[in-house]
Amino acid sequence: MPEAMPDGAPWPRVGIVTPSYNQAQFIEETLRSVLLQGYPNLEYIIIDGGSTDGSVDIIRKYEPWLAWWVSEPDRGQSDALNKGFGRATGQIVAWLNSDDVYEPDAIRTSVEYMTRHPDTALVYGDCRISDESGVSPSLWLAAEFTMESQVLANQIPQPTAFMCRSVLSEVGWMDATLHYAMDYDLWLKIARNHRVECVPGVRARFRVSAGAKTVTQAAKFAPEVAGILERFLSSELALPPSLKDKALRMGNLRAGLALILSGDQIRARRYLAKAFANDGHPCDQICELQEYLCCYYQKEHKALRTTLDRDEFVELVLAALPAGSVRRVLAVNLYTERAFARYQKGDRAGVRRWAMRALVGSASARRNRGLVYITFESFSRLPLISFRRRMKRQVRP
């Protein structure tokens, strides 16, 4: 890489921080992905939390190319990052966790954009999602940034993000009290008063490994995000009240569901009570919540390593919901959904169990011809096949 940018100006100094703890199996690939970028004004800092698995030996091997490194106990990832950013002198900074890697030219591409657009405080791009072996079965295509979307779900793949160090200092660095969603908190603080841009192109590879916090402690992420949203949205912010309400509702809902899957029913009830504190949700919101509940289990039960099956999950969710119209409507809808699911599997007892609860609980359910039909059929001695055969005929080309 030339020592000067295309316009003749020198490349700005970039500080990259890698926090690490017992990641010997991955850290060398991370180190090499940064150092082999060939960026001419790189300041690479490693903050190791006192690893005992051989990580220090690997770091020491690359010491000649590091600006600074240390291996000592710390108070967690946020504390380690603040320690690293405190040592960094680059105008632009970023962090790359010790099991993630940069794609070629990730630094150069991000720096060029920020240099051409000096009013941009943070840039990010697309990110590959890989397994422990490095195989990348999926791609996180980053969307154009809006605060409206960010309060509903994180849009920024952390390994691809590059920031102005002055802005990072202005917003107060990383919140050392956060251990799981510190990046989400930081993006919100930066975006509140500064420009955030998505620059298309794959910048990094995020590794989902068995020991990663996103897997081993997944149930702690959602409650932390809910707390971040509650603090952030309680301040004066130019967002519609309806959007704030939805963001808080969904944040608390995600936290409650994650805690149910992890077996913490008591805390789950607290978050679900917040999510449904306003019982006046219109029907379209209830349908949206029902759809979310139905797909949440499928997405998260493997990550949270739960032993609950879907029926048990539905039971626990309904038991944890606060009393009110939302619970009544959701209960009937979920009972109906489960009845049809059991019918598809030929489970007579399951059909009766869920369908009867729906029919007893709601007049609208009793007007559902399909539900009434499968209920009667479940009591007959005929095989539960007619409905499934009819469905197959409908989808046959």
mmCIF file of N, CA and C in Angstrom, residues 17 19 47-49 68 70 72-87 173-179 182 213:
data_model
loop_
_atom_site.group_PDB
_atom_site.id
_atom_site.type_symbol
_atom_site.label_atom_id
_atom_site.label_comp_id
_atom_site.label_asym_id
_atom_site.label_seq_id
_atom_site.Cartn_x
_atom_site.Cartn_y
_atom_site.Cartn_z
ATOM 1 N N VAL A 17 -7.885 -2.134 18.471
ATOM 2 C CA VAL A 17 -7.748 -2.771 19.777
ATOM 3 C C VAL A 17 -8.373 -4.166 19.707
ATOM 4 N N PRO A 19 -9.392 -7.046 22.362
ATOM 5 C CA PRO A 19 -9.491 -7.615 23.707
ATOM 6 C C PRO A 19 -9.516 -9.137 23.605
ATOM 7 N N ILE A 47 -5.138 -6.209 24.330
ATOM 8 C CA ILE A 47 -5.432 -6.200 25.766
ATOM 9 C C ILE A 47 -5.889 -7.597 26.158
ATOM 10 N N ASP A 48 -4.989 -8.356 26.755
ATOM 11 C CA ASP A 48 -5.300 -9.714 27.170
ATOM 12 C C ASP A 48 -5.670 -9.719 28.650
ATOM 13 N N GLY A 49 -6.690 -10.478 28.997
ATOM 14 C CA GLY A 49 -7.197 -10.475 30.372
ATOM 15 C C GLY A 49 -6.498 -11.429 31.319
ATOM 16 N N TRP A 68 1.426 -1.803 21.352
ATOM 17 C CA TRP A 68 1.467 -2.049 22.800
ATOM 18 C C TRP A 68 0.601 -3.264 23.093
ATOM 19 N N VAL A 70 -0.628 -5.952 26.668
ATOM 20 C CA VAL A 70 -0.540 -6.251 28.091
ATOM 21 C C VAL A 70 -1.369 -7.495 28.365
ATOM 22 N N GLU A 72 -3.095 -8.961 31.737
ATOM 23 C CA GLU A 72 -3.365 -8.794 33.162
ATOM 24 C C GLU A 72 -4.870 -8.887 33.388
ATOM 25 N N PRO A 73 -5.298 -9.250 34.593
ATOM 26 C CA PRO A 73 -6.742 -9.327 34.868
ATOM 27 C C PRO A 73 -7.417 -7.975 34.662
ATOM 28 N N ASP A 74 -8.647 -8.012 34.187
ATOM 29 C CA ASP A 74 -9.434 -6.787 34.031
ATOM 30 C C ASP A 74 -10.857 -7.053 34.484
ATOM 31 N N ARG A 75 -11.712 -6.046 34.310
ATOM 32 C CA ARG A 75 -13.100 -6.161 34.765
ATOM 33 C C ARG A 75 -14.061 -6.515 33.644
ATOM 34 N N GLY A 76 -13.539 -7.106 32.603
ATOM 35 C CA GLY A 76 -14.400 -7.510 31.504
ATOM 36 C C GLY A 76 -14.031 -6.822 30.208
ATOM 37 N N GLN A 77 -14.786 -7.137 29.161
ATOM 38 C CA GLN A 77 -14.452 -6.656 27.826
ATOM 39 C C GLN A 77 -14.513 -5.141 27.707
ATOM 40 N N SER A 78 -15.531 -4.512 28.292
ATOM 41 C CA SER A 78 -15.643 -3.060 28.200
ATOM 42 C C SER A 78 -14.457 -2.375 28.867
ATOM 43 N N ASP A 79 -14.056 -2.890 30.019
ATOM 44 C CA ASP A 79 -12.896 -2.335 30.721
ATOM 45 C C ASP A 79 -11.636 -2.513 29.882
ATOM 46 N N ALA A 80 -11.478 -3.681 29.264
ATOM 47 C CA ALA A 80 -10.313 -3.928 28.413
ATOM 48 C C ALA A 80 -10.291 -2.976 27.218
ATOM 49 N N LEU A 81 -11.450 -2.750 26.607
ATOM 50 C CA LEU A 81 -11.520 -1.841 25.459
ATOM 51 C C LEU A 81 -11.171 -0.407 25.866
ATOM 52 N N ASN A 82 -11.694 0.033 26.988
ATOM 53 C CA ASN A 82 -11.362 1.382 27.451
ATOM 54 C C ASN A 82 -9.870 1.524 27.719
ATOM 55 N N LYS A 83 -9.275 0.466 28.243
ATOM 56 C CA LYS A 83 -7.825 0.479 28.480
ATOM 57 C C LYS A 83 -7.075 0.621 27.156
ATOM 58 N N GLY A 84 -7.538 -0.112 26.140
ATOM 59 C CA GLY A 84 -6.887 -0.037 24.840
ATOM 60 C C GLY A 84 -7.102 1.286 24.143
ATOM 61 N N PHE A 85 -8.351 1.778 24.159
ATOM 62 C CA PHE A 85 -8.628 3.062 23.515
ATOM 63 C C PHE A 85 -7.905 4.194 24.223
ATOM 64 N N GLY A 86 -7.707 4.054 25.524
ATOM 65 C CA GLY A 86 -6.960 5.067 26.260
ATOM 66 C C GLY A 86 -5.512 5.160 25.810
ATOM 67 N N ARG A 87 -4.942 4.054 25.333
ATOM 68 C CA ARG A 87 -3.572 4.049 24.841
ATOM 69 C C ARG A 87 -3.484 4.445 23.368
ATOM 70 N N TRP A 173 -16.670 6.919 26.003
ATOM 71 C CA TRP A 173 -16.054 5.607 25.896
ATOM 72 C C TRP A 173 -17.091 4.487 26.064
ATOM 73 N N MET A 174 -16.591 3.301 26.353
ATOM 74 C CA MET A 174 -17.473 2.158 26.567
ATOM 75 C C MET A 174 -18.037 2.204 27.986
ATOM 76 N N ASP A 175 -19.276 1.775 28.141
ATOM 77 C CA ASP A 175 -19.880 1.691 29.467
ATOM 78 C C ASP A 175 -19.355 0.434 30.150
ATOM 79 N N ALA A 176 -18.489 0.634 31.152
ATOM 80 C CA ALA A 176 -17.820 -0.507 31.795
ATOM 81 C C ALA A 176 -18.771 -1.375 32.612
ATOM 82 N N THR A 177 -20.001 -0.897 32.831
ATOM 83 C CA THR A 177 -20.974 -1.718 33.570
ATOM 84 C C THR A 177 -21.651 -2.731 32.650
ATOM 85 N N LEU A 178 -21.455 -2.596 31.336
ATOM 86 C CA LEU A 178 -22.075 -3.503 30.370
ATOM 87 C C LEU A 178 -21.077 -4.585 29.963
ATOM 88 N N HIS A 179 -21.567 -5.816 29.824
ATOM 89 C CA HIS A 179 -20.683 -6.928 29.504
ATOM 90 C C HIS A 179 -21.100 -7.693 28.246
ATOM 91 N N MET A 182 -22.423 -3.912 24.921
ATOM 92 C CA MET A 182 -21.733 -2.624 24.989
ATOM 93 C C MET A 182 -21.614 -1.956 23.623
ATOM 94 N N LYS A 213 -19.487 -15.496 23.871
ATOM 95 C CA LYS A 213 -20.522 -14.995 24.775
ATOM 96 C C LYS A 213 -21.887 -14.985 24.114
#
